[in-house]
Short mmCIF file of C-alpha atoms and ligand atoms in Angstrom, two decimals:
data_model
loop_
_atom_site.label_atom_id
_atom_site.label_comp_id
_atom_site.label_asym_id
_atom_site.label_seq_id
_atom_site.Cartn_x
_atom_site.Cartn_y
_atom_site.Cartn_z
CA MET A 6 12.70 -39.89 1.61
CA ILE A 7 9.11 -39.00 -0.03
CA PHE A 8 9.29 -38.78 -3.30
CA PRO A 9 7.57 -35.58 -4.86
CA ILE A 10 5.20 -37.43 -7.17
CA ASP A 11 3.51 -34.25 -7.74
CA LYS A 12 5.74 -32.16 -8.60
CA ILE A 13 7.75 -34.76 -10.58
CA ARG A 14 4.85 -35.03 -12.14
CA SER A 15 3.94 -31.19 -12.99
CA ASP A 16 7.60 -31.03 -14.57
CA PHE A 17 6.36 -32.96 -17.09
CA PRO A 18 3.29 -31.57 -20.30
CA ILE A 19 2.97 -34.27 -22.38
CA LEU A 20 1.74 -36.45 -19.65
CA HIS A 21 -1.04 -34.23 -18.85
CA GLN A 22 -3.78 -35.09 -22.14
CA GLU A 23 -6.63 -37.27 -22.47
CA VAL A 24 -5.66 -39.92 -24.90
CA TYR A 25 -9.52 -41.85 -26.69
CA ASN A 26 -11.22 -39.59 -23.52
CA ARG A 27 -8.58 -41.16 -21.03
CA PRO A 28 -6.49 -39.97 -19.10
CA LEU A 29 -2.72 -41.17 -21.03
CA VAL A 30 -0.75 -44.22 -18.60
CA TYR A 31 2.34 -43.60 -20.19
CA PHE A 32 4.57 -47.23 -20.05
CA ASP A 33 7.07 -46.85 -23.19
CA ASN A 34 9.84 -45.73 -20.82
CA ALA A 35 11.94 -48.28 -22.26
CA ALA A 36 11.89 -46.92 -26.29
CA SER A 37 11.66 -43.56 -25.43
CA THR A 38 11.41 -41.56 -21.71
CA GLN A 39 9.15 -37.52 -21.89
CA LYS A 40 10.96 -35.06 -21.43
CA PRO A 41 10.86 -32.02 -18.18
CA ILE A 42 10.07 -28.38 -19.62
CA ARG A 43 12.81 -27.51 -17.99
CA VAL A 44 15.35 -29.04 -20.79
CA ILE A 45 12.09 -28.76 -23.88
CA ALA A 46 13.07 -24.67 -22.02
CA ALA A 47 16.71 -25.16 -23.02
CA ILE A 48 17.11 -25.70 -26.41
CA GLN A 49 14.41 -22.70 -26.86
CA ARG A 50 16.81 -20.69 -24.68
CA TYR A 51 19.54 -22.53 -26.75
CA TYR A 52 18.21 -21.02 -30.33
CA GLU A 53 16.71 -18.28 -29.01
CA HIS A 54 20.50 -16.58 -27.66
CA ASP A 55 23.64 -19.08 -28.35
CA ASN A 56 22.57 -20.84 -31.79
CA CYS A 57 25.82 -21.19 -33.71
CA ASN A 58 28.05 -24.09 -34.79
CA ILE A 59 31.10 -24.75 -32.47
CA HIS A 60 34.58 -24.97 -32.19
CA ARG A 61 36.84 -23.33 -34.38
CA GLY A 62 35.34 -19.75 -34.35
CA VAL A 63 36.61 -16.70 -33.31
CA HIS A 64 32.89 -14.86 -32.40
CA TYR A 65 30.75 -14.81 -29.56
CA LEU A 66 28.18 -16.66 -30.13
CA SER A 67 30.22 -19.63 -32.18
CA ILE A 68 32.03 -19.30 -28.66
CA LYS A 69 29.30 -19.34 -26.51
CA ALA A 70 27.47 -22.55 -28.12
CA THR A 71 30.97 -24.58 -28.15
CA GLU A 72 30.76 -23.35 -24.70
CA ALA A 73 27.46 -24.77 -24.15
CA TYR A 74 28.68 -27.89 -25.54
CA GLU A 75 32.49 -28.82 -23.86
CA GLU A 76 30.66 -27.62 -20.35
CA ALA A 77 28.09 -30.31 -20.68
CA ARG A 78 30.59 -32.77 -21.77
CA LYS A 79 32.33 -32.25 -18.71
CA GLU A 80 29.14 -33.38 -16.61
CA ILE A 81 28.49 -36.23 -18.02
CA CYS A 82 31.70 -37.15 -17.70
CA GLU A 83 31.06 -36.40 -13.23
CA PHE A 84 27.22 -37.95 -13.71
CA ILE A 85 28.80 -40.95 -14.58
CA ASN A 86 32.62 -40.67 -13.03
CA ALA A 87 35.03 -40.87 -16.34
CA GLY A 88 38.45 -40.05 -15.27
CA ASN A 89 38.38 -37.23 -17.34
CA LYS A 90 36.90 -35.39 -20.68
CA ARG A 91 38.82 -37.04 -23.14
CA GLU A 92 36.87 -39.97 -22.28
CA ILE A 93 33.09 -38.50 -23.54
CA ILE A 94 32.75 -38.77 -27.13
CA PHE A 95 29.35 -37.51 -28.13
CA THR A 96 27.26 -39.51 -30.52
CA LYS A 97 23.58 -39.81 -32.15
CA GLY A 98 22.87 -42.56 -29.22
CA THR A 99 23.85 -45.80 -28.35
CA THR A 100 23.31 -47.59 -31.72
CA GLU A 101 25.98 -45.64 -33.23
CA SER A 102 28.22 -45.82 -30.19
CA LEU A 103 28.07 -49.54 -30.57
CA ASN A 104 28.68 -49.47 -34.30
CA LEU A 105 31.52 -47.26 -33.56
CA VAL A 106 33.52 -49.68 -31.09
CA ALA A 107 32.46 -52.65 -33.50
CA THR A 108 34.15 -51.25 -36.10
CA THR A 109 37.01 -49.70 -35.35
CA PHE A 110 37.36 -52.54 -32.37
CA GLY A 111 36.88 -54.97 -35.10
CA LYS A 112 39.47 -53.23 -37.47
CA ARG A 113 42.16 -52.68 -34.45
CA TYR A 114 42.62 -55.38 -33.16
CA LEU A 115 40.24 -58.73 -34.60
CA ASN A 116 42.06 -61.25 -36.19
CA PRO A 117 40.48 -64.32 -37.85
CA GLY A 118 40.75 -67.29 -34.96
CA ASP A 119 39.94 -64.68 -32.17
CA GLU A 120 36.49 -64.69 -29.82
CA VAL A 121 33.45 -62.06 -29.09
CA ILE A 122 31.65 -62.74 -25.97
CA SER A 123 27.78 -61.86 -25.83
CA THR A 124 24.74 -63.05 -24.19
CA ILE A 125 20.81 -63.58 -25.40
CA MET A 126 19.25 -60.91 -23.75
CA GLU A 127 21.57 -57.79 -25.77
CA HIS A 128 19.24 -55.65 -28.03
CA HIS A 129 20.11 -55.84 -31.64
CA SER A 130 21.98 -53.07 -31.60
CA ASN A 131 24.56 -55.04 -29.07
CA PHE A 132 24.48 -57.85 -31.17
CA VAL A 133 24.28 -57.62 -34.81
CA PRO A 134 27.50 -54.70 -35.37
CA TRP A 135 29.51 -57.61 -33.48
CA GLN A 136 28.14 -60.11 -35.06
CA GLN A 137 29.08 -58.99 -38.23
CA VAL A 138 32.49 -57.18 -37.58
CA CYS A 139 33.10 -61.12 -36.63
CA LEU A 140 32.37 -62.38 -39.88
CA GLU A 141 34.25 -59.99 -41.53
CA ARG A 142 36.91 -60.43 -39.77
CA GLY A 143 36.77 -63.94 -39.44
CA ALA A 144 36.58 -64.20 -36.01
CA ARG A 145 34.49 -66.37 -34.06
CA PHE A 146 30.63 -64.69 -32.30
CA ARG A 147 30.02 -66.64 -29.22
CA VAL A 148 26.33 -66.28 -27.06
CA ALA A 149 25.98 -67.09 -23.48
CA GLY A 150 21.91 -68.05 -22.13
CA LEU A 151 20.30 -67.72 -19.13
CA SER A 152 18.98 -69.83 -16.49
CA SER A 153 15.14 -69.72 -15.48
CA ARG A 154 15.06 -66.62 -14.28
CA GLY A 155 16.24 -64.87 -17.16
CA GLU A 156 19.52 -63.62 -15.30
CA LEU A 157 22.76 -64.32 -17.60
CA ASP A 158 24.39 -67.84 -16.97
CA LEU A 159 27.23 -66.76 -15.88
CA GLU A 160 29.19 -70.65 -15.59
CA GLU A 161 28.10 -70.21 -18.89
CA LEU A 162 29.53 -67.66 -19.94
CA TYR A 163 33.51 -67.19 -17.26
CA GLY A 164 33.03 -71.16 -19.44
CA MET A 165 33.22 -69.43 -22.60
CA ILE A 166 36.05 -67.24 -21.85
CA ASN A 167 39.68 -68.77 -23.69
CA GLU A 168 42.76 -67.07 -25.12
CA LYS A 169 41.12 -66.38 -27.66
CA THR A 170 38.90 -63.90 -26.62
CA ARG A 171 39.55 -60.29 -26.75
CA LEU A 172 35.71 -59.33 -26.19
CA ILE A 173 33.07 -59.41 -23.68
CA ALA A 174 29.80 -57.00 -25.12
CA LEU A 175 26.60 -56.72 -23.08
CA THR A 176 24.06 -55.06 -21.36
CA HIS A 177 24.10 -53.12 -18.56
CA VAL A 178 19.98 -53.83 -17.96
CA SER A 179 17.98 -55.81 -20.45
CA ASN A 180 15.12 -54.17 -22.49
CA VAL A 181 13.02 -57.03 -22.33
CA LEU A 182 13.57 -58.53 -18.19
CA GLY A 183 14.83 -55.95 -16.73
CA THR A 184 17.70 -57.92 -15.67
CA ILE A 185 20.03 -56.01 -14.43
CA ASN A 186 23.66 -57.53 -15.16
CA PRO A 187 26.63 -57.76 -12.93
CA VAL A 188 29.10 -56.24 -14.89
CA LYS A 189 31.59 -55.50 -12.02
CA GLU A 190 32.16 -58.71 -11.63
CA ILE A 191 32.40 -59.73 -15.11
CA THR A 192 34.21 -56.61 -16.32
CA ALA A 193 37.22 -58.21 -12.95
CA ILE A 194 37.17 -61.66 -14.20
CA ALA A 195 37.53 -60.19 -17.63
CA HIS A 196 40.09 -57.92 -17.08
CA GLN A 197 42.49 -60.51 -15.72
CA ARG A 198 42.72 -62.16 -18.58
CA ASN A 199 43.53 -58.97 -20.05
CA ILE A 200 39.83 -59.20 -21.74
CA ALA A 201 38.04 -55.70 -22.80
CA VAL A 202 34.37 -55.39 -21.68
CA LEU A 203 31.85 -52.86 -23.24
CA VAL A 204 28.44 -51.87 -21.50
CA ASP A 205 25.28 -50.96 -23.25
CA GLY A 206 24.50 -48.81 -21.15
CA ALA A 207 20.69 -48.00 -22.46
CA GLN A 208 19.09 -49.41 -20.43
CA GLY A 209 21.07 -48.13 -17.06
CA VAL A 210 22.34 -45.16 -16.90
CA SER A 211 18.16 -43.55 -16.58
CA HIS A 212 17.77 -46.13 -13.92
CA LEU A 213 21.01 -46.63 -11.77
CA PRO A 214 23.42 -44.26 -10.75
CA VAL A 215 26.45 -45.13 -12.45
CA ASP A 216 30.12 -45.55 -11.83
CA VAL A 217 32.23 -45.89 -14.48
CA ARG A 218 35.30 -46.53 -12.77
CA ASP A 219 33.99 -48.65 -10.32
CA MET A 220 32.60 -51.23 -13.04
CA ASP A 221 36.11 -50.64 -14.83
CA CYS A 222 34.32 -51.64 -17.83
CA ASP A 223 36.51 -50.30 -21.24
CA PHE A 224 32.91 -49.02 -22.63
CA TYR A 225 29.98 -47.78 -21.79
CA CYS A 226 27.11 -46.45 -24.14
CA PHE A 227 24.48 -44.88 -23.71
CA SER A 228 21.26 -42.48 -25.31
CA GLY A 229 20.04 -38.58 -24.41
CA HIS A 230 16.32 -39.98 -24.97
CA LYS A 231 16.10 -42.50 -23.28
CA MET A 232 17.19 -40.68 -19.97
CA TYR A 233 14.87 -37.99 -20.41
CA ALA A 234 16.38 -35.83 -22.80
CA PRO A 235 16.39 -34.92 -26.53
CA MET A 236 16.23 -37.76 -29.84
CA GLY A 237 19.78 -38.03 -31.45
CA ILE A 238 21.98 -37.52 -29.45
CA GLY A 239 24.23 -40.25 -27.40
CA VAL A 240 27.54 -40.75 -25.46
CA LEU A 241 30.20 -43.13 -25.91
CA TYR A 242 32.29 -43.90 -22.97
CA GLY A 243 35.24 -45.49 -23.61
CA LYS A 244 38.85 -45.66 -21.58
CA GLU A 245 41.49 -42.69 -22.50
CA LYS A 246 44.17 -45.31 -23.36
CA ILE A 247 41.77 -48.27 -25.18
CA LEU A 248 40.15 -45.10 -27.73
CA GLU A 249 44.03 -44.23 -28.30
CA GLU A 250 44.54 -47.00 -29.98
CA LEU A 251 41.42 -46.94 -31.65
CA PRO A 252 41.39 -45.91 -35.57
CA PRO A 253 38.34 -43.26 -35.84
CA TYR A 254 34.94 -43.85 -36.78
CA GLN A 255 34.37 -41.96 -39.80
CA MET A 256 35.87 -38.65 -41.58
CA GLY A 257 35.94 -35.52 -41.92
CA GLY A 258 35.13 -31.82 -39.44
CA GLU A 259 36.21 -31.41 -35.96
CA MET A 260 38.10 -35.10 -36.30
CA ILE A 261 40.41 -33.55 -38.35
CA LYS A 262 43.87 -32.17 -37.75
CA GLU A 263 45.61 -31.69 -41.20
CA VAL A 264 45.18 -32.65 -44.30
CA TYR A 265 47.80 -33.02 -47.17
CA VAL A 266 46.81 -34.90 -50.28
CA ASP A 267 48.28 -37.81 -49.87
CA HIS A 268 47.47 -38.46 -46.32
CA THR A 269 45.86 -36.95 -43.56
CA THR A 270 46.58 -36.69 -39.37
CA PHE A 271 43.66 -36.85 -36.98
CA ASN A 272 42.34 -34.39 -34.28
CA GLU A 273 43.77 -35.48 -30.55
CA LEU A 274 40.62 -37.32 -28.39
CA PRO A 275 37.55 -36.60 -28.19
CA PHE A 276 37.10 -34.88 -31.39
CA LYS A 277 38.82 -37.70 -33.16
CA PHE A 278 35.52 -39.44 -32.96
CA GLU A 279 33.38 -36.64 -33.68
CA ALA A 280 32.60 -36.27 -37.46
CA GLY A 281 30.97 -33.44 -38.55
CA THR A 282 28.79 -30.90 -37.51
CA PRO A 283 27.37 -32.48 -34.39
CA ASN A 284 24.14 -32.59 -32.65
CA VAL A 285 24.45 -29.61 -29.91
CA GLU A 286 21.00 -28.54 -29.68
CA GLY A 287 20.85 -32.67 -28.23
CA VAL A 288 24.17 -31.95 -26.03
CA VAL A 289 22.47 -28.92 -24.44
CA GLY A 290 18.96 -30.61 -23.97
CA LEU A 291 20.83 -33.45 -22.55
CA ARG A 292 22.51 -31.32 -19.52
CA GLU A 293 19.63 -30.28 -18.89
CA ALA A 294 18.39 -33.70 -18.48
CA ILE A 295 21.07 -34.51 -16.56
CA HIS A 296 21.32 -31.06 -14.62
CA TYR A 297 17.08 -32.53 -13.16
CA LEU A 298 18.23 -36.25 -12.48
CA ASN A 299 20.65 -34.42 -10.67
CA GLU A 300 18.48 -32.61 -8.19
CA LEU A 301 16.58 -35.67 -7.91
CA GLY A 302 18.61 -38.09 -7.40
CA MET A 303 19.48 -41.31 -9.15
CA LYS A 304 19.79 -43.09 -6.17
CA GLU A 305 16.21 -41.67 -5.00
CA VAL A 306 15.00 -42.39 -8.34
CA ALA A 307 16.12 -46.31 -8.45
CA SER A 308 14.47 -46.73 -5.04
CA TYR A 309 11.39 -44.63 -6.31
CA GLU A 310 11.21 -47.66 -9.41
CA GLU A 311 12.07 -49.89 -7.52
CA SER A 312 8.31 -49.57 -5.43
CA LEU A 313 6.45 -49.40 -8.39
CA LEU A 314 8.33 -52.71 -9.93
CA LYS A 315 7.63 -54.47 -6.62
CA TYR A 316 4.62 -53.24 -6.64
CA ALA A 317 3.35 -54.19 -10.85
CA MET A 318 5.29 -57.78 -9.68
CA GLU A 319 2.87 -58.51 -6.98
CA LYS A 320 -0.39 -57.48 -8.80
CA LEU A 321 0.31 -59.13 -11.79
CA SER A 322 1.14 -62.15 -9.64
CA GLY A 323 -2.52 -62.62 -8.14
CA ILE A 324 -2.88 -62.41 -11.92
CA GLU A 325 -4.00 -65.99 -13.28
CA ASN A 326 -2.61 -66.54 -16.70
CA ILE A 327 -0.05 -64.37 -16.62
CA ARG A 328 3.19 -65.46 -18.01
CA VAL A 329 6.58 -63.15 -16.37
CA PHE A 330 9.85 -62.89 -18.05
CA GLY A 331 11.83 -62.21 -16.09
CA THR A 332 11.99 -62.30 -12.19
CA SER A 333 15.98 -61.92 -11.50
CA LYS A 334 16.48 -60.20 -8.23
CA GLN A 335 18.21 -57.65 -9.24
CA LYS A 336 16.19 -56.58 -11.60
CA ALA A 337 15.28 -52.73 -13.30
CA SER A 338 11.16 -51.49 -13.64
CA LEU A 339 9.95 -52.91 -16.84
CA VAL A 340 8.10 -55.63 -17.12
CA SER A 341 7.55 -58.86 -19.98
CA PHE A 342 4.72 -60.32 -19.83
CA LEU A 343 2.37 -62.80 -21.29
CA ILE A 344 -1.74 -63.49 -21.17
CA GLY A 345 -2.58 -66.15 -21.37
CA ASN A 346 -2.51 -67.50 -25.82
CA ILE A 347 -3.39 -63.90 -26.23
CA HIS A 348 -1.27 -62.84 -29.05
CA PRO A 349 0.96 -59.56 -28.11
CA PHE A 350 -0.91 -57.23 -30.27
CA ASP A 351 -3.88 -58.09 -29.90
CA ALA A 352 -3.66 -57.25 -25.79
CA GLY A 353 -1.59 -54.19 -26.89
CA THR A 354 -4.15 -52.58 -28.98
CA ILE A 355 -6.73 -52.88 -26.23
CA ILE A 356 -4.38 -51.83 -23.87
CA ASP A 357 -3.92 -48.74 -25.79
CA LYS A 358 -7.84 -47.81 -26.39
CA MET A 359 -7.49 -47.71 -22.42
CA GLY A 360 -5.55 -45.14 -22.49
CA ILE A 361 -2.41 -46.81 -21.64
CA ALA A 362 0.95 -47.31 -23.65
CA VAL A 363 2.61 -50.05 -23.57
CA ARG A 364 5.04 -51.47 -25.91
CA THR A 365 4.16 -55.15 -27.75
CA GLY A 366 6.60 -57.35 -29.97
CA HIS A 367 10.51 -58.52 -29.72
CA HIS A 368 12.16 -55.09 -28.62
CA CYS A 369 14.52 -55.71 -31.02
CA ALA A 370 15.63 -58.93 -29.18
CA MET A 371 14.68 -61.27 -31.69
CA PRO A 372 17.60 -64.05 -30.71
CA LEU A 373 15.83 -63.74 -26.68
CA MET A 374 12.38 -63.90 -28.94
CA ASP A 375 13.67 -67.86 -30.01
CA TYR A 376 15.61 -68.42 -26.74
CA LEU A 377 12.02 -68.28 -25.25
CA LYS A 378 10.84 -69.65 -28.11
CA ILE A 379 7.54 -66.83 -27.44
CA PRO A 380 6.21 -64.05 -30.63
CA GLY A 381 7.02 -61.40 -28.25
CA THR A 382 5.73 -59.96 -25.35
CA LEU A 383 3.53 -57.25 -23.53
CA ARG A 384 6.49 -54.80 -22.10
CA ALA A 385 4.92 -51.98 -19.27
CA SER A 386 8.50 -49.72 -18.47
CA PHE A 387 8.10 -47.89 -15.45
CA ALA A 388 9.89 -44.26 -14.96
CA PHE A 389 9.69 -42.53 -11.69
CA TYR A 390 7.03 -40.13 -12.45
CA ASN A 391 4.49 -42.90 -13.18
CA THR A 392 2.84 -44.08 -9.89
CA THR A 393 0.57 -46.77 -8.17
CA GLU A 394 -2.22 -46.02 -9.57
CA GLU A 395 -1.25 -45.82 -13.19
CA ILE A 396 -0.24 -49.84 -12.09
CA ASP A 397 -3.65 -50.70 -11.42
CA ARG A 398 -5.16 -49.32 -14.22
CA LEU A 399 -2.56 -51.19 -16.52
CA ILE A 400 -4.11 -54.04 -14.00
CA ALA A 401 -7.22 -53.14 -14.79
CA SER A 402 -6.87 -53.51 -18.43
CA ILE A 403 -5.25 -56.44 -18.52
CA ASN A 404 -8.41 -58.23 -16.84
CA LYS A 405 -10.34 -56.60 -18.99
CA VAL A 406 -8.40 -58.78 -22.12
CA LYS A 407 -8.92 -61.89 -20.12
CA GLU A 408 -12.61 -60.85 -19.88
CA MET A 409 -12.69 -59.99 -23.89
CA PHE A 410 -11.26 -63.07 -25.67
CA LYS A 411 -12.89 -65.43 -22.85
N1 LIG B 503 21.10 -51.43 -26.23
C1 LIG B 503 19.28 -51.30 -25.26
C2 LIG B 503 19.83 -52.31 -24.72
C3 LIG B 503 18.32 -50.88 -26.01
O1 LIG B 503 16.90 -50.43 -24.73
C4 LIG B 503 18.55 -50.00 -26.83
C5 LIG B 503 16.65 -49.29 -27.02
O2 LIG B 503 15.74 -49.37 -26.86
C6 LIG B 503 19.10 -50.35 -27.25
C7 LIG B 503 20.60 -50.53 -27.15
C8 LIG B 503 19.32 -48.79 -28.97
O3 LIG B 503 19.18 -47.34 -28.29
P1 LIG B 503 19.19 -46.61 -29.62
O4 LIG B 503 17.80 -46.64 -30.37
O5 LIG B 503 18.32 -44.98 -28.57
O6 LIG B 503 19.79 -46.36 -29.99
#
């Protein structure tokens, strides 16, 4: 199939503008993706026709808004092939999903002496909550390292597993290295020892087809804004059995069943974890983004992005004095690199003035930066609306940076 790139680009109004008198090149997709016009339109339509607080309303608008919200849950369930709607919890985003699991899993399952394993390539959002809950519960937080290509050191990871291990928390795709972790294999090994597995899917779900039942992970978390939907909405997938056993995270609103002066009973799944008025607008936008992705086809998206990655890696390897971080065989479409000894912030500022948005810094992965002994990187992360011509402009801008720092 030929990827309909011109049509796709026309779906994203924000891409068609000039910054500093040059056409914008947006390569900061790992931080947040842009939104297709139909997602923007769905939100406008929602406010013009359906807006209302959901659940428990008997009137027309409340019923309509509730239907839109619950229909989205069903479609998200299908999108990631979850077992049923009770396993789909709406949150603010990946960070909230991860904090929810760390806090409630910690309360329910972590005792002094227990162990949680994570990896050195985690985003802070999947590192700090586990580190902190382990400190609180007297548990041990262990961190697996990497190979020289930026792949997870599986031997080290498996060597850490013992009878005290309660959970492995790891990312599906590294937001710095692009490494795609073998989460299915890791889950299979963990489950032989009755260890739960949480997968941070923030960088996975927008690039790869995701099937949580095939992966067999216990939890999978992601954010709408990294998959062409609005900010402030995200999902926690959890296996029903384990979600049933976890205590509620926040109190109030739809998570309540009955309240008495001396005790309270809680609603069933998924509502038990959805306290307060939810982000219905975000859910409506997320649903539309999923329609869009389904129409494109996640396999086609993955294969087009792979061609962009291959092109970028080849072009970068042709420039002298570039250090690329993350050369895993299984890699998503982003490149992290340094240009000689030039500080990433200085290089990023010059690249920006050429109309190209790349991210600079530690990418919320300070332990990884320490591990690699670098202050940060430049990161260009590609989406399916990017082109090889845009990558050529990035390469030209890198050459310009080199020239200026000669
Ligand atoms: N995990 C990974 C791998 C990420 O890349 C990010 C964001 O960059 C997060 C978690 C946090 O996502 P959010 O800020 O949407 O909660």
